[in-house]
Amino acid sequence: MSIPNVLSIFRLVLVPVFVASFFLLPPGQRYWLAVILVVSGVSDVLDGYIARKFHQITQLGKVLDPAADKITVAAVLFCLTFPYPKIIPVLAVYACKELLMLLGGLILSGRGVKLVSSRWFGKLATFMIYTVMFLFIIIPQVRDIWLIVCNTAVIAVTLFALIMYGREFVRLLKESSLSRREV
């Protein structure tokens, strides 16, 4: 078991810790949620850095790392819908994006296409979501205007990432069709 894989598993373990803390901690102690989110984010960065720097990229890590990211974001967004119901559209857009990407990945994988790693626009969307989630956790009373502004920005960046990945999907699909015809 490589260090990056251990860090990804650690992030997965942090998800139920975050959810339980979210619902069990009194409002005055919710700063622990921010600590959990920061620890998760830092371990995500470390996981990727160590994997690349020390050549510890594994097939398991290629599944664990993005799964930990997606599960963390979905769980935190879900929790945040309770104090901030206006976040529900963000959660819905995020879930749809991830489901479409999973479907696209399965289609490409079924055609024998090697899947590409995340791109800068996917990382930007993830960074934006983490930033907004962190802000909503550390600022207990977010005014409606800021909820709308942040939600709009997150949805826009998430849709942008989906469109860019969609273009990548179409390109890879065309390339796989061309290579099948040549064989």
Short mmCIF file of C-alpha atoms in Angstrom, two decimals:
data_model
loop_
_atom_site.label_atom_id
_atom_site.label_comp_id
_atom_site.label_asym_id
_atom_site.label_seq_id
_atom_site.Cartn_x
_atom_site.Cartn_y
_atom_site.Cartn_z
CA MET A 1 0.00 0.00 0.00
CA SER A 2 1.58 3.26 -1.14
CA ILE A 3 1.53 6.47 0.91
CA PRO A 4 -0.74 8.24 -1.62
CA ASN A 5 -3.25 5.38 -1.38
CA VAL A 6 -3.16 5.55 2.41
CA LEU A 7 -3.85 9.30 2.18
CA SER A 8 -6.81 8.67 -0.15
CA ILE A 9 -8.22 6.09 2.26
CA PHE A 10 -7.67 8.57 5.09
CA ARG A 11 -9.74 11.14 3.16
CA LEU A 12 -12.51 8.56 2.72
CA VAL A 13 -12.46 7.93 6.48
CA LEU A 14 -12.76 11.68 7.07
CA VAL A 15 -16.10 11.78 5.21
CA PRO A 16 -18.19 10.05 7.91
CA VAL A 17 -16.22 11.97 10.55
CA PHE A 18 -17.22 15.23 8.83
CA VAL A 19 -20.87 14.19 8.45
CA ALA A 20 -21.18 13.02 12.06
CA SER A 21 -19.44 16.18 13.31
CA PHE A 22 -21.69 18.35 11.16
CA PHE A 23 -24.82 16.98 12.76
CA LEU A 24 -23.51 16.42 16.30
CA LEU A 25 -21.35 19.46 17.05
CA PRO A 26 -23.04 22.52 18.51
CA PRO A 27 -22.93 25.55 16.19
CA GLY A 28 -20.20 27.22 18.26
CA GLN A 29 -17.86 24.30 17.61
CA ARG A 30 -18.36 24.01 13.86
CA TYR A 31 -14.83 25.33 13.28
CA TRP A 32 -13.83 21.66 13.58
CA LEU A 33 -15.64 21.10 10.29
CA ALA A 34 -13.32 23.61 8.64
CA VAL A 35 -10.33 21.83 10.17
CA ILE A 36 -11.55 18.48 8.80
CA LEU A 37 -12.09 20.01 5.35
CA VAL A 38 -8.64 21.63 5.34
CA VAL A 39 -6.98 18.37 6.46
CA SER A 40 -8.84 16.56 3.68
CA GLY A 41 -7.76 19.14 1.10
CA VAL A 42 -4.13 19.16 2.24
CA SER A 43 -3.99 15.35 2.20
CA ASP A 44 -5.42 15.45 -1.34
CA VAL A 45 -2.64 17.79 -2.49
CA LEU A 46 0.00 15.71 -0.68
CA ASP A 47 -1.37 12.50 -2.15
CA GLY A 48 -0.98 13.80 -5.71
CA TYR A 49 2.40 15.38 -5.06
CA ILE A 50 3.87 12.26 -3.46
CA ALA A 51 2.43 9.98 -6.15
CA ARG A 52 4.02 12.03 -8.95
CA LYS A 53 7.27 13.01 -7.22
CA PHE A 54 8.13 9.53 -5.96
CA HIS A 55 6.58 7.55 -8.83
CA GLN A 56 3.94 5.96 -6.61
CA ILE A 57 1.07 6.23 -9.09
CA THR A 58 -0.97 3.01 -8.92
CA GLN A 59 -4.11 1.72 -10.58
CA LEU A 60 -5.78 1.65 -7.16
CA GLY A 61 -4.74 5.27 -6.61
CA LYS A 62 -6.24 6.28 -9.95
CA VAL A 63 -9.59 5.11 -8.58
CA LEU A 64 -9.22 6.00 -4.88
CA ASP A 65 -8.07 9.60 -5.31
CA PRO A 66 -10.91 10.86 -7.52
CA ALA A 67 -13.43 8.76 -5.58
CA ALA A 68 -12.30 10.40 -2.33
CA ASP A 69 -12.63 13.84 -3.96
CA LYS A 70 -16.10 13.21 -5.31
CA ILE A 71 -17.43 11.54 -2.16
CA THR A 72 -16.03 14.33 0.03
CA VAL A 73 -17.54 17.10 -2.09
CA ALA A 74 -20.92 15.36 -2.36
CA ALA A 75 -21.07 14.70 1.40
CA VAL A 76 -20.08 18.26 2.36
CA LEU A 77 -22.50 19.80 -0.14
CA PHE A 78 -25.26 17.51 1.14
CA CYS A 79 -24.60 18.59 4.73
CA LEU A 80 -24.54 22.26 3.74
CA THR A 81 -28.01 21.99 2.20
CA PHE A 82 -29.45 21.77 5.71
CA PRO A 83 -28.42 25.24 6.92
CA TYR A 84 -28.38 26.60 3.35
CA PRO A 85 -31.18 25.04 1.25
CA LYS A 86 -30.16 27.35 -1.62
CA ILE A 87 -27.14 25.09 -2.13
CA ILE A 88 -29.39 22.30 -3.44
CA PRO A 89 -28.94 23.45 -7.09
CA VAL A 90 -25.15 23.29 -6.64
CA LEU A 91 -25.42 19.74 -5.31
CA ALA A 92 -27.75 18.80 -8.18
CA VAL A 93 -25.43 20.24 -10.86
CA TYR A 94 -22.40 18.61 -9.22
CA ALA A 95 -24.14 15.22 -9.02
CA CYS A 96 -25.29 15.44 -12.65
CA LYS A 97 -21.78 16.39 -13.81
CA GLU A 98 -20.23 13.47 -11.94
CA LEU A 99 -22.84 11.01 -13.20
CA LEU A 100 -22.33 12.17 -16.80
CA MET A 101 -18.57 11.89 -16.40
CA LEU A 102 -18.94 8.39 -14.93
CA LEU A 103 -21.14 7.39 -17.87
CA GLY A 104 -18.65 8.90 -20.34
CA GLY A 105 -15.78 7.11 -18.60
CA LEU A 106 -17.63 3.80 -18.79
CA ILE A 107 -18.37 4.30 -22.49
CA LEU A 108 -14.75 5.13 -23.27
CA SER A 109 -13.46 2.31 -21.10
CA GLY A 110 -15.82 -0.10 -22.87
CA ARG A 111 -14.22 0.95 -26.15
CA GLY A 112 -10.77 0.31 -24.73
CA VAL A 113 -9.84 4.00 -24.57
CA LYS A 114 -7.30 4.85 -21.89
CA LEU A 115 -8.89 7.46 -19.65
CA VAL A 116 -7.05 10.72 -19.11
CA SER A 117 -6.31 12.21 -15.73
CA SER A 118 -8.03 15.33 -14.48
CA ARG A 119 -7.45 18.55 -16.38
CA TRP A 120 -6.88 22.10 -15.19
CA PHE A 121 -10.57 22.99 -15.60
CA GLY A 122 -11.59 20.05 -13.40
CA LYS A 123 -9.06 21.11 -10.78
CA LEU A 124 -10.36 24.69 -10.99
CA ALA A 125 -13.93 23.50 -10.40
CA THR A 126 -12.85 21.37 -7.44
CA PHE A 127 -10.84 24.26 -5.96
CA MET A 128 -13.81 26.61 -6.35
CA ILE A 129 -16.19 24.14 -4.71
CA TYR A 130 -13.81 23.52 -1.80
CA THR A 131 -13.32 27.27 -1.31
CA VAL A 132 -17.04 28.00 -1.23
CA MET A 133 -17.76 25.04 1.06
CA PHE A 134 -15.02 26.23 3.42
CA LEU A 135 -16.44 29.76 3.46
CA PHE A 136 -19.96 28.51 4.18
CA ILE A 137 -18.60 26.45 7.06
CA ILE A 138 -16.55 29.22 8.69
CA ILE A 139 -19.18 31.93 8.15
CA PRO A 140 -22.25 30.64 10.00
CA GLN A 141 -24.68 33.25 8.64
CA VAL A 142 -24.13 33.78 4.94
CA ARG A 143 -26.37 36.46 3.48
CA ASP A 144 -28.64 35.40 0.62
CA ILE A 145 -26.88 37.61 -1.90
CA TRP A 146 -23.55 35.86 -1.18
CA LEU A 147 -25.21 32.46 -1.38
CA ILE A 148 -26.53 33.39 -4.81
CA VAL A 149 -23.19 34.82 -5.99
CA CYS A 150 -21.19 31.81 -4.74
CA ASN A 151 -23.72 29.29 -6.03
CA THR A 152 -23.74 30.95 -9.45
CA ALA A 153 -19.95 30.97 -9.62
CA VAL A 154 -19.66 27.31 -8.57
CA ILE A 155 -22.38 26.22 -11.00
CA ALA A 156 -20.75 28.20 -13.83
CA VAL A 157 -17.29 26.70 -13.21
CA THR A 158 -18.76 23.21 -12.79
CA LEU A 159 -20.68 23.50 -16.07
CA PHE A 160 -17.58 24.89 -17.78
CA ALA A 161 -15.60 21.84 -16.57
CA LEU A 162 -18.38 19.54 -17.79
CA ILE A 163 -18.38 21.17 -21.23
CA MET A 164 -14.59 20.94 -21.48
CA TYR A 165 -14.63 17.28 -20.41
CA GLY A 166 -17.47 16.73 -22.88
CA ARG A 167 -15.28 18.07 -25.68
CA GLU A 168 -12.49 15.75 -24.51
CA PHE A 169 -14.97 12.85 -24.49
CA VAL A 170 -16.09 13.56 -28.07
CA ARG A 171 -12.48 13.84 -29.24
CA LEU A 172 -11.52 10.54 -27.60
CA LEU A 173 -14.65 8.88 -28.97
CA LYS A 174 -13.82 10.05 -32.50
CA GLU A 175 -10.22 8.87 -32.15
CA SER A 176 -11.37 5.46 -30.95
CA SER A 177 -13.82 5.20 -33.88
CA LEU A 178 -11.06 6.09 -36.35
CA SER A 179 -8.64 3.57 -34.86
CA ARG A 180 -11.34 0.86 -34.98
CA ARG A 181 -11.91 1.54 -38.68
CA GLU A 182 -8.19 1.35 -39.42
CA VAL A 183 -7.89 -2.11 -37.84
#
